[in-house]
Coordinates of C-alpha atoms and ligand atoms in Angstrom, one line a residue:
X85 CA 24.5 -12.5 6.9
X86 CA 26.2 -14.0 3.8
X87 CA 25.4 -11.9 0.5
X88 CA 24.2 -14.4 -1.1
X89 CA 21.9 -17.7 0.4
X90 CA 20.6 -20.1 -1.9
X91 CA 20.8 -23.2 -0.1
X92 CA 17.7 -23.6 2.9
X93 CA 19.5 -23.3 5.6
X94 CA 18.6 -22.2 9.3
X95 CA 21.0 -19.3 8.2
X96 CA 19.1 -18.5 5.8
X97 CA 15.9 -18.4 7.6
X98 CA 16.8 -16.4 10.2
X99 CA 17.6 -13.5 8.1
X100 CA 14.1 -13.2 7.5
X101 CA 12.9 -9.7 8.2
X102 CA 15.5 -8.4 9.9
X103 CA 16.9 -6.0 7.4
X104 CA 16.0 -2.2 8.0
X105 CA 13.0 -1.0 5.7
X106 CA 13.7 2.0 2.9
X107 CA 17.1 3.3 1.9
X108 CA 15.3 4.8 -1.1
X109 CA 16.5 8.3 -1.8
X110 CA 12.5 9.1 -1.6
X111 CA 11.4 9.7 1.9
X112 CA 9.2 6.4 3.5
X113 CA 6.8 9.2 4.2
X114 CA 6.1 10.6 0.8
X115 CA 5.9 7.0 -0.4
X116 CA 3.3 6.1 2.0
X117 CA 1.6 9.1 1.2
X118 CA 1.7 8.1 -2.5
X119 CA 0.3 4.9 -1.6
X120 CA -2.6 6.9 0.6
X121 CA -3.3 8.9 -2.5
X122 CA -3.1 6.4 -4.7
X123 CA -6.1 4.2 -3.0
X124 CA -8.5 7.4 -3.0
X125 CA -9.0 7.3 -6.6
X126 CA -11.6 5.0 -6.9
X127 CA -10.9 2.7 -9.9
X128 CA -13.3 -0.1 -9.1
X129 CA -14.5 -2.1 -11.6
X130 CA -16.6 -1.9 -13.4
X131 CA -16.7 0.9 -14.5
X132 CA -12.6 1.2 -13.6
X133 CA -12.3 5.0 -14.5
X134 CA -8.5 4.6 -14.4
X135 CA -8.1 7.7 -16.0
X136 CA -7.3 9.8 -13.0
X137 CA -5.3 7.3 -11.4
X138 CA -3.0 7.3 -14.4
X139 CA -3.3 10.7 -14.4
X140 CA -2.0 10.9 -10.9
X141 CA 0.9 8.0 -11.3
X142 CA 2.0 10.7 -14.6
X143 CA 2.1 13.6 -12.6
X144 CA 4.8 12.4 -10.1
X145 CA 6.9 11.2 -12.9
X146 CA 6.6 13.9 -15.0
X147 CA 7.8 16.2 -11.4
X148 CA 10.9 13.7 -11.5
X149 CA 11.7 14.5 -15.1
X150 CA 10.1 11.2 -16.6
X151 CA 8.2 11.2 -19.7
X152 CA 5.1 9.2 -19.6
X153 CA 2.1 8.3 -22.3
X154 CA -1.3 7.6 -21.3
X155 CA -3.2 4.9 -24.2
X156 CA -7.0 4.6 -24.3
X157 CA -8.6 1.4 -25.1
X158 CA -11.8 2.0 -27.6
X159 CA -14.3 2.0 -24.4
X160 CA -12.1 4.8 -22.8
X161 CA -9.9 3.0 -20.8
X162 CA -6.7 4.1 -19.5
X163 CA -3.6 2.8 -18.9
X164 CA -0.1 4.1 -18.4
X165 CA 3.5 3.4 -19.9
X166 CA 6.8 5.3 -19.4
X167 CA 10.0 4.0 -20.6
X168 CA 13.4 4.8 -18.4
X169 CA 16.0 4.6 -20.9
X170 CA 19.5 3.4 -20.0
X171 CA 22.2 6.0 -20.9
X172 CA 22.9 5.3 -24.3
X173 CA 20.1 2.7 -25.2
X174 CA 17.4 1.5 -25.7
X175 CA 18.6 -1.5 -24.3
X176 CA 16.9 -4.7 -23.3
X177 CA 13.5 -3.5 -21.0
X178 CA 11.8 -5.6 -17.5
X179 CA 8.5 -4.2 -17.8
X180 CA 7.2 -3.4 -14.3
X181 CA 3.3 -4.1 -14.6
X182 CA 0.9 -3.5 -12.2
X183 CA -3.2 -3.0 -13.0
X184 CA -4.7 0.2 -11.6
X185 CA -8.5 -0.8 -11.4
X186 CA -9.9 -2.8 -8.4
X187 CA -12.6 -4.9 -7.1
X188 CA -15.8 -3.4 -5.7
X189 CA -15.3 -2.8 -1.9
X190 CA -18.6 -4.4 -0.5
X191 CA -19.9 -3.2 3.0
X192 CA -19.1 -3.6 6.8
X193 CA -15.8 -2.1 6.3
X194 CA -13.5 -0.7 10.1
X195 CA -12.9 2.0 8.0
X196 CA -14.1 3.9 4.7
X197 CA -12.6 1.5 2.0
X198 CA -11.5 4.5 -0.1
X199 CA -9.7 6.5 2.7
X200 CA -6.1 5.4 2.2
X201 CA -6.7 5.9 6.3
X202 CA -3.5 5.6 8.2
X203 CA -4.6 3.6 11.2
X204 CA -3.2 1.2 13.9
X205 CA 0.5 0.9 11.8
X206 CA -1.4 0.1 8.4
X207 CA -2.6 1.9 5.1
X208 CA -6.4 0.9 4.7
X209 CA -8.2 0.8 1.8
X210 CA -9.1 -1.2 -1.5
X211 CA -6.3 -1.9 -3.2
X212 CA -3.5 -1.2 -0.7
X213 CA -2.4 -4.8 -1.6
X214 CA -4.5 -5.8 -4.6
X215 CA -2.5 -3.8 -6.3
X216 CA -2.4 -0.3 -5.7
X217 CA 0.7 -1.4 -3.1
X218 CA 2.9 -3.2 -5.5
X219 CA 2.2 0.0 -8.1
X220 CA 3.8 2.6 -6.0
X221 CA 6.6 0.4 -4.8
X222 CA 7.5 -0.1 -8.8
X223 CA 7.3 3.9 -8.7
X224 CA 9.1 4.4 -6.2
X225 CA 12.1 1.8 -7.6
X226 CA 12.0 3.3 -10.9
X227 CA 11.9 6.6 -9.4
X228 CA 15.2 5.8 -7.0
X229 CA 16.9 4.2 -10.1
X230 CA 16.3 7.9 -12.0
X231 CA 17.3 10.2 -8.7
X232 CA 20.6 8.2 -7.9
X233 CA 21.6 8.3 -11.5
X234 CA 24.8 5.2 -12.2
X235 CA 25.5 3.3 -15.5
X236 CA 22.5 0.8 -16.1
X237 CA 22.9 -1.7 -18.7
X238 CA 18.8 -2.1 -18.9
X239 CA 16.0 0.0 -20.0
X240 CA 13.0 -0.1 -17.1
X241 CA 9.0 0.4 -18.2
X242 CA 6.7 1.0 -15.8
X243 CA 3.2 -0.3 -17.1
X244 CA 0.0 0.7 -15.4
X245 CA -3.0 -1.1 -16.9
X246 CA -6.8 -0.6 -16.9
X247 CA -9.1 -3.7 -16.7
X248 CA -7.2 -6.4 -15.1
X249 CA -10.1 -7.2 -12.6
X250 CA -12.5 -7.9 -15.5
X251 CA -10.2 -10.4 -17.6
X252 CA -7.9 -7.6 -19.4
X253 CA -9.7 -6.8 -22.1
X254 CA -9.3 -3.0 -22.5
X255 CA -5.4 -3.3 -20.8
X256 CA -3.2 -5.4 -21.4
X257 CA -4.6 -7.3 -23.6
X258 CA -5.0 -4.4 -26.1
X259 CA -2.2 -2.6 -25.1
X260 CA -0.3 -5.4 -26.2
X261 CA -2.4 -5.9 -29.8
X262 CA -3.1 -2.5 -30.1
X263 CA 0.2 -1.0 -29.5
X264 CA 3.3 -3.8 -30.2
X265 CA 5.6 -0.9 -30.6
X266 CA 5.5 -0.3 -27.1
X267 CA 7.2 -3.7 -26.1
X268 CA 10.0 -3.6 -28.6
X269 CA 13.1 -5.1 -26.6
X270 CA 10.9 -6.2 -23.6
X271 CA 12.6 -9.2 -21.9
X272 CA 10.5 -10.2 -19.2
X273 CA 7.8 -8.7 -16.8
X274 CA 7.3 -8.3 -13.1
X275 CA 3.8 -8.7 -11.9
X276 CA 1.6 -9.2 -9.9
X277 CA 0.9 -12.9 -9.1
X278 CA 3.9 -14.0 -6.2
X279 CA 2.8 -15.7 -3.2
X280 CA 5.1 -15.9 -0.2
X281 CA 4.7 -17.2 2.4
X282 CA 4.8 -15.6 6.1
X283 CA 4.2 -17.6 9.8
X284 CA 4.0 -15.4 12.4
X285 CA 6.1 -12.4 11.1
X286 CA 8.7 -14.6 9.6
X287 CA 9.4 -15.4 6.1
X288 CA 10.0 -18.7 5.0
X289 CA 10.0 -18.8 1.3
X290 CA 9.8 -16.3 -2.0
X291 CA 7.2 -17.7 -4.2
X292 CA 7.6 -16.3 -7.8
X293 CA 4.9 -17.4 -10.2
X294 CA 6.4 -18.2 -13.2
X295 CA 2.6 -20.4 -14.7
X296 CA -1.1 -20.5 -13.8
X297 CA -4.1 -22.0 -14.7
X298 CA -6.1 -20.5 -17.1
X299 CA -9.7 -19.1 -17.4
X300 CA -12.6 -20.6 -19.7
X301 CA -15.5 -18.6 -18.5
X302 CA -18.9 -19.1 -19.9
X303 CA -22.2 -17.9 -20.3
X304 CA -25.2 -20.8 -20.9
X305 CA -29.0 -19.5 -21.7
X306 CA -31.8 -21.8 -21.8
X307 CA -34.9 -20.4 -23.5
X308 CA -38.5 -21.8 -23.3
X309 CA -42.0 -20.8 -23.2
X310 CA -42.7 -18.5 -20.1
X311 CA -46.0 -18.4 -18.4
X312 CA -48.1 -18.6 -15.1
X313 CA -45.8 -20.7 -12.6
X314 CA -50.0 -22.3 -11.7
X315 CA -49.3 -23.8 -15.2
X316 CA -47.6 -27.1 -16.3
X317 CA -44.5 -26.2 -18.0
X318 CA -42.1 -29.0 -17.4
X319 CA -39.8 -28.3 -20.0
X320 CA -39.3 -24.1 -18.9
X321 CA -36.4 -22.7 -19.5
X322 CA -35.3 -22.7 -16.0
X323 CA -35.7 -26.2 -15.9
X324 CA -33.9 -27.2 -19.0
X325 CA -30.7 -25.3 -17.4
X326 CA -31.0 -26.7 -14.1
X327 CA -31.4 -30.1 -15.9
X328 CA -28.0 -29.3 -17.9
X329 CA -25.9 -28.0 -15.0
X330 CA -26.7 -31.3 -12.9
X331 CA -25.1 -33.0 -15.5
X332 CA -22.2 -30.8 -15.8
X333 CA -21.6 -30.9 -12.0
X334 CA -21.8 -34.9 -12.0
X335 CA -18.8 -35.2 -14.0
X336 CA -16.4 -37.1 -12.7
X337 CA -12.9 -34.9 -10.8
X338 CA -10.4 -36.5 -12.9
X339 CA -6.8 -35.8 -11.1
X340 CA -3.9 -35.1 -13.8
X341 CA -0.2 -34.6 -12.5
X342 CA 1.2 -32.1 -14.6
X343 CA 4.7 -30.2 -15.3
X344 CA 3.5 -27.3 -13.1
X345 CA 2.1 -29.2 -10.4
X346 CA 5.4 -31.3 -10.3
X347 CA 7.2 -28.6 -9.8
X348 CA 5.1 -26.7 -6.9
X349 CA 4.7 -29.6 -4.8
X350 CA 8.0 -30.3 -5.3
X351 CA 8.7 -26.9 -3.7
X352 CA 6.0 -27.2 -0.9
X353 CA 7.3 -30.7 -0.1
X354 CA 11.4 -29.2 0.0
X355 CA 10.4 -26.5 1.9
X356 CA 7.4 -27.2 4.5
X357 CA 7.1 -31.5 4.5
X358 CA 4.2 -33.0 5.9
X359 CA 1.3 -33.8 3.5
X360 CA 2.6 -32.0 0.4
X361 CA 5.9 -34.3 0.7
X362 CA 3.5 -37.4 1.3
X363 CA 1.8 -36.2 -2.2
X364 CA 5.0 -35.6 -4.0
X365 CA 6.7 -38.7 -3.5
X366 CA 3.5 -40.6 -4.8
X367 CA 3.7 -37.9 -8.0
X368 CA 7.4 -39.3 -8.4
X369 CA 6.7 -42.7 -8.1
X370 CA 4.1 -42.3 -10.6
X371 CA 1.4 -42.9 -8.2
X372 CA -0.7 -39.7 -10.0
X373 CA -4.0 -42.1 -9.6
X374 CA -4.0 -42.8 -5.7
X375 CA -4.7 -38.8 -5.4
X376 CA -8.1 -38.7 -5.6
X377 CA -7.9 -41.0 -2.3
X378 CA -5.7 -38.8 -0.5
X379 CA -6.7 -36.4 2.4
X380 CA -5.1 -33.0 1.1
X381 CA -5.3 -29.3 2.6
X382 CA -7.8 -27.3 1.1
X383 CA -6.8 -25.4 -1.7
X384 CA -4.4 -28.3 -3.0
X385 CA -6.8 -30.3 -5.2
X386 CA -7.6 -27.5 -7.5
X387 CA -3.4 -28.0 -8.6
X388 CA -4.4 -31.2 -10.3
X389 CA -8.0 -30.4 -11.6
X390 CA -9.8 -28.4 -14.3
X391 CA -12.5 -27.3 -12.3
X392 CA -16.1 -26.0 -12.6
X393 CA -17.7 -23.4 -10.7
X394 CA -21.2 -22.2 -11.7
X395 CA -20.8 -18.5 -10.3
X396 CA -24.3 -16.6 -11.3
X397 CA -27.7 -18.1 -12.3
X398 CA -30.3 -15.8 -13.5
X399 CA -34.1 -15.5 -14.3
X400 CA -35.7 -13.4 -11.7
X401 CA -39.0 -12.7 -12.9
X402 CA -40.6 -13.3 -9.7
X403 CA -41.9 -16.8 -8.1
X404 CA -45.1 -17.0 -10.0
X405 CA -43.8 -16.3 -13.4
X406 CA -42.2 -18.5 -15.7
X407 CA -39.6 -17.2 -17.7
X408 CA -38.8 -17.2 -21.6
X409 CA -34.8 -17.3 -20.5
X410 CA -32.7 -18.7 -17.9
X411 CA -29.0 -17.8 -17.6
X412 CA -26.2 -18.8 -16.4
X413 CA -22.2 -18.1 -15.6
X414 CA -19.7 -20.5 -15.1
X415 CA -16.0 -20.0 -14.4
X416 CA -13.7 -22.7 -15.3
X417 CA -10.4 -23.1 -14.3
X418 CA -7.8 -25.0 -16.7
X419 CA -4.7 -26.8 -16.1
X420 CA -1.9 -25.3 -17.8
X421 CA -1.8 -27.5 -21.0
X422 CA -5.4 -28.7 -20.9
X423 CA -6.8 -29.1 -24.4
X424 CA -9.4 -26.8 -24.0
X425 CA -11.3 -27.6 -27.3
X426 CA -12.0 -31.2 -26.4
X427 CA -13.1 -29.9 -22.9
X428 CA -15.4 -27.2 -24.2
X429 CA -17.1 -29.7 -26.3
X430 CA -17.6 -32.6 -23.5
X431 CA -18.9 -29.7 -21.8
X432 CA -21.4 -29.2 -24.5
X433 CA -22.6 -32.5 -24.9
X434 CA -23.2 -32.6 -21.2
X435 CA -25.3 -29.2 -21.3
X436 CA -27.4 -30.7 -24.0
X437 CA -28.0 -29.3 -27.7
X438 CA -30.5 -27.5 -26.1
X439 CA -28.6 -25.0 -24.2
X440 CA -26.8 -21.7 -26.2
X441 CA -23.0 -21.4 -24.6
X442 CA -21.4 -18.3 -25.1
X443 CA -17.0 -18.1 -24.4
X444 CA -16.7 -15.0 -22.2
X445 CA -13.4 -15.7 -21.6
X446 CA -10.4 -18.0 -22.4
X447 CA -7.3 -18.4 -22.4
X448 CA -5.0 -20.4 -24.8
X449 CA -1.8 -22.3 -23.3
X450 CA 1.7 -20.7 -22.7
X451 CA 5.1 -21.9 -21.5
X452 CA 6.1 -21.3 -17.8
X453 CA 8.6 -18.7 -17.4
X454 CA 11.8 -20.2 -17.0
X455 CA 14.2 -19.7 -14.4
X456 CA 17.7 -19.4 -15.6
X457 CA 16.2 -16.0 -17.0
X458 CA 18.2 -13.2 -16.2
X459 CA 14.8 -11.3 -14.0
X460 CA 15.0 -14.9 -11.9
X461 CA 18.4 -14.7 -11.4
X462 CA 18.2 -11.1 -10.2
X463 CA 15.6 -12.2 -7.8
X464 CA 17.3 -14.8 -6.4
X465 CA 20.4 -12.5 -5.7
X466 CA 17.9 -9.8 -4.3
X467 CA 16.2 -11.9 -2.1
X468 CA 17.5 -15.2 -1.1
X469 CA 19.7 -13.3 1.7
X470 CA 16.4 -13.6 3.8
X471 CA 14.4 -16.6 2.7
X472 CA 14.5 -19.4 -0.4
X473 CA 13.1 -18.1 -3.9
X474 CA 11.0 -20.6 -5.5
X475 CA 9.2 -21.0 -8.0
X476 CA 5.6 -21.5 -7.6
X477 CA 2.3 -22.0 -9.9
X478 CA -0.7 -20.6 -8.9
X479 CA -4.7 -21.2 -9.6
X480 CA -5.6 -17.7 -10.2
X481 CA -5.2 -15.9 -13.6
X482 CA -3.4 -12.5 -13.6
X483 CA -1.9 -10.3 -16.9
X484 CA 1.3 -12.3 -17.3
X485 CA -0.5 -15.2 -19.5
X486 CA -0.9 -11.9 -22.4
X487 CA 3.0 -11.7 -22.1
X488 CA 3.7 -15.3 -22.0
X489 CA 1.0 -15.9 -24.7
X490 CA 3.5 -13.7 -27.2
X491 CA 7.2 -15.2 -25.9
X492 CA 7.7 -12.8 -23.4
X493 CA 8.4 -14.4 -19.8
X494 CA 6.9 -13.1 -17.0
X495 CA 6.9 -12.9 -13.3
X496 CA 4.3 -12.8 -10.4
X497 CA 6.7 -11.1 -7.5
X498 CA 4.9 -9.8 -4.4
X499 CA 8.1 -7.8 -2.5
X500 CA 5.3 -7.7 0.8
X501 CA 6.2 -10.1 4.0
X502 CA 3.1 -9.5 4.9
X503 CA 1.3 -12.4 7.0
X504 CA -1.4 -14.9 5.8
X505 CA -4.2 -13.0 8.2
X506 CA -3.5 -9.5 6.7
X507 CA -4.1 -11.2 2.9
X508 CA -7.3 -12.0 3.9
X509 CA -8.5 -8.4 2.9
X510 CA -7.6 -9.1 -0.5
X511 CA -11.3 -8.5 -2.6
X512 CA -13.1 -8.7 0.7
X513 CA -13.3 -6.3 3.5
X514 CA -10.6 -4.1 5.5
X515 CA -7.7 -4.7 3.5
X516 CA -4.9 -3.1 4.3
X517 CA -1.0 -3.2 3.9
X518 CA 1.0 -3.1 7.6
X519 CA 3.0 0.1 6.8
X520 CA 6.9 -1.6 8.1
X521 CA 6.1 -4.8 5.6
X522 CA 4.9 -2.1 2.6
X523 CA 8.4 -0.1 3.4
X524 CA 10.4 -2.8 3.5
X525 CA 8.6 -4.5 0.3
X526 CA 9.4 -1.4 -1.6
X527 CA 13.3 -1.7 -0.4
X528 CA 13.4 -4.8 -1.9
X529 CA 12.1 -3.9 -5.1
X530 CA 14.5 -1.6 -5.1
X531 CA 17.3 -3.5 -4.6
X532 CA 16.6 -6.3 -7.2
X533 CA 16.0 -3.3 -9.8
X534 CA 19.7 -2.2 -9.5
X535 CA 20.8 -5.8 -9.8
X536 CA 18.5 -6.4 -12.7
X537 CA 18.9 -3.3 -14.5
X538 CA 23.1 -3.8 -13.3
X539 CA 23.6 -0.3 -11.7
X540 CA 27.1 0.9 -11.0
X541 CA 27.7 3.6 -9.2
Ligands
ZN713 ZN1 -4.7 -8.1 -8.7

């Protein structure tokens, strides 16, 4: 296998996974024991309760001789920080960020979800891939980086965040406010957010995120005069929201080709053909408007959209009452350089004067990360012996857009080949890492950290 492979070819393709999992100088075992430990603290959120997970990450480095801080945000949350100095620096930093909270597990689970259970070649348990897996690899790398000693030309942080599940408030968004300081010389990031893609054991592309859409969530309450449901009240406040969402749910999709679209489908039509090549050359002749006609795979429309979800409505008071207040939640999802004012207001004017809107959450534009960057270029040199980096854009919201909001590029890298049916586990039921893919995911991290960090031994 040639050392490097940045060209598509069959070559290239074949190398796939075929290289041996961890040459770490920690033992695969106590790394998948980490990971086992790790997914027993239960950090879902809310209420998070990182606190002990943080502790935990602290105590292994501070066994390894690493210094680490933990910062709690006003509502007690924690999140923690330790900076690997190069010999002789500070010198430029990569932060490695993952978020240490989780979603709730749910029921009907093949095993307890808070086990870390080692069963049938897999680590089981919330979080074992959302993220809890991608935090100890980043341990374990910056942990290797500190045991083999060499020159590095690079400072490494590893960042473990509170709140990331509920928007980032208390992590690292005010980490970053509350606490600059901490971020002095920081590059880029590597986080969460990569999305490769795996058929049948076999990798066929990298996909590091470098934008996403962004989140407008709101809250709308309708308020009227409750009552006996025997009575006439046509004008309740249940009815006056119901009234309003209808007309928020009839506007028209409108399609828009954007920079970030451009480039993904440009990437899914390189790399796998078919429909997304069909959709890409119409995007390149300019064609944008005959999308809406198009038959597309799901999940492809929403790269072209701002779209609306209503997520929660809310007025339980039981089926004879009528009640004073009826709320709702709606989760909106942005194209990258949407103008987000003009939207909010045609959103209000479809609502109606009416109806009180609340911003519970938003998000204001940022650049894409670029790729001649020198984290990219370490990736590419890391990874491309087994499959095509590329850069991809993706419709879900993780902490990179706080570090892109402030100039600071960052990365969504998952290191995991790990199939499309084992992803399904991710904030629903019996997820779980296969342990050879979470070995060899942390091998790889590895690797691109001595490149990146420019480790000679
Ligand atoms: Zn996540």
């Amino acid at each position: 296998m040639s050392a490097r492979c940045l060209s598509f070819s069959l070559v290239c393709w074949l190398g796939i996974l075929q290289v041996p999992p961890a040459q770490a100088s920690e033992s695969a075992e106590e790394i998948v024991g980490w990971l086992q430990e790790y997914i027993q603290i239960d950090t879902t959120n809310p209420p998070g309760g990182e606190r002990a997970a943080t502790d935990y990450l602290a105590a292994i480095l501070e066994r390894e001789g690493i210094a680490s801080r933990v910062f709690e945000s006003p509502e007690g949350r924690a999140s923690l920080y330790a900076r690997l100095e190069a010999p002789g620096g500070p010198r430029p930093a990569i932060v490695l960020l993952h978020h240490v909270d989780v979603v709730a597990a749910g029921d009907d689970w093949a095993v307890e979800p808070f086990s870390g259970r080692r069963w049938r070649d897999k680590v089981w348990g919330r979080g074992a891939l959302d993220v809890k897996g991608l935090g100890i690899a980043q341990l374990a790398a910056v942990l290797d980086l500190k045991r083999t000693g060499g020159t590095r030309g690079r400072d490494v942080i590893l960042l473990a965040v509170a709140d990331e599940e509920a928007g980032g408030g208390q992590g690292a968004r005010w980490l970053l406010e509350a606490h600059p300081e901490l971020f002095e010389g920081v590059e880029g990031v590597l986080n969460e957010g990569g999305s490769n893609r795996v058929l049948n054991d076999r990798l066929i592309w990298w996909g590091i995120e470098v934008t996403q859409k962004r989140p407008l969530w709101l809250r709308v309450t309708a308020s009227g005069r409750g009552g006996h449901a025997s009575g006439l009240h046509p004008h309740s406040a249940t009815h006056k929201l119901v009234a309003g969402l209808a007309r928020l749910l009839e506007r028209p999709m409108t399609f828009r080709v954007t920079d970030a679209a451009r480039m993904y489908l440009g990437t899914l039509a390189r790399l796998e053909g078919g429909r997304a090549e069909e959709i890409y050359r119409l995007i390149e002749a300019g064609d944008g408007d005959e999308l809406p006609n198009l038959p597309m795979a799901p999940g492809l429309p929403v790269y072209f959209l701002d779209t609306i979800q209503v997520t929660e409505i809310r007025n339980a008071r039981g089926s004879n009452v009528v009640s004073p207040e009826a709320v709702a939640n709606i989760d909106m999802r942005l194209l990258p350089d949407t103008d987000s004012g003009a939207l909010l207001a045609e959103v209000r004017e479809l609502l109606g004067e009416d109806l009180e809107i609340e911003v519970l959450l938003e998000a204001p534009e940022a650049p894409a990360s670029p790729r001649d960057h020198p984290i990219y270029l370490a990736l590419e040199e890391a990874l491309s012996v087994r499959a095509p980096v590329v850069p991809t854009f993706i419709s879900g919201t993780t902490d990179s857009r706080f570090f892109r909001q402030r100039g600071i590029p960052a990365y969504g890298f998952s290191p995991f080949g790990v199939n499309a049916r084992d992803m399904h586990g991710i904030h629903g039921k019996d997820e779980a890492v296969p342990i050879d893919a979470f070995l060899r995911g942390v091998e790889n991290l590895r690797r691109f950290l001595r490149i990146y960090a420019g480790v000679t031994d």
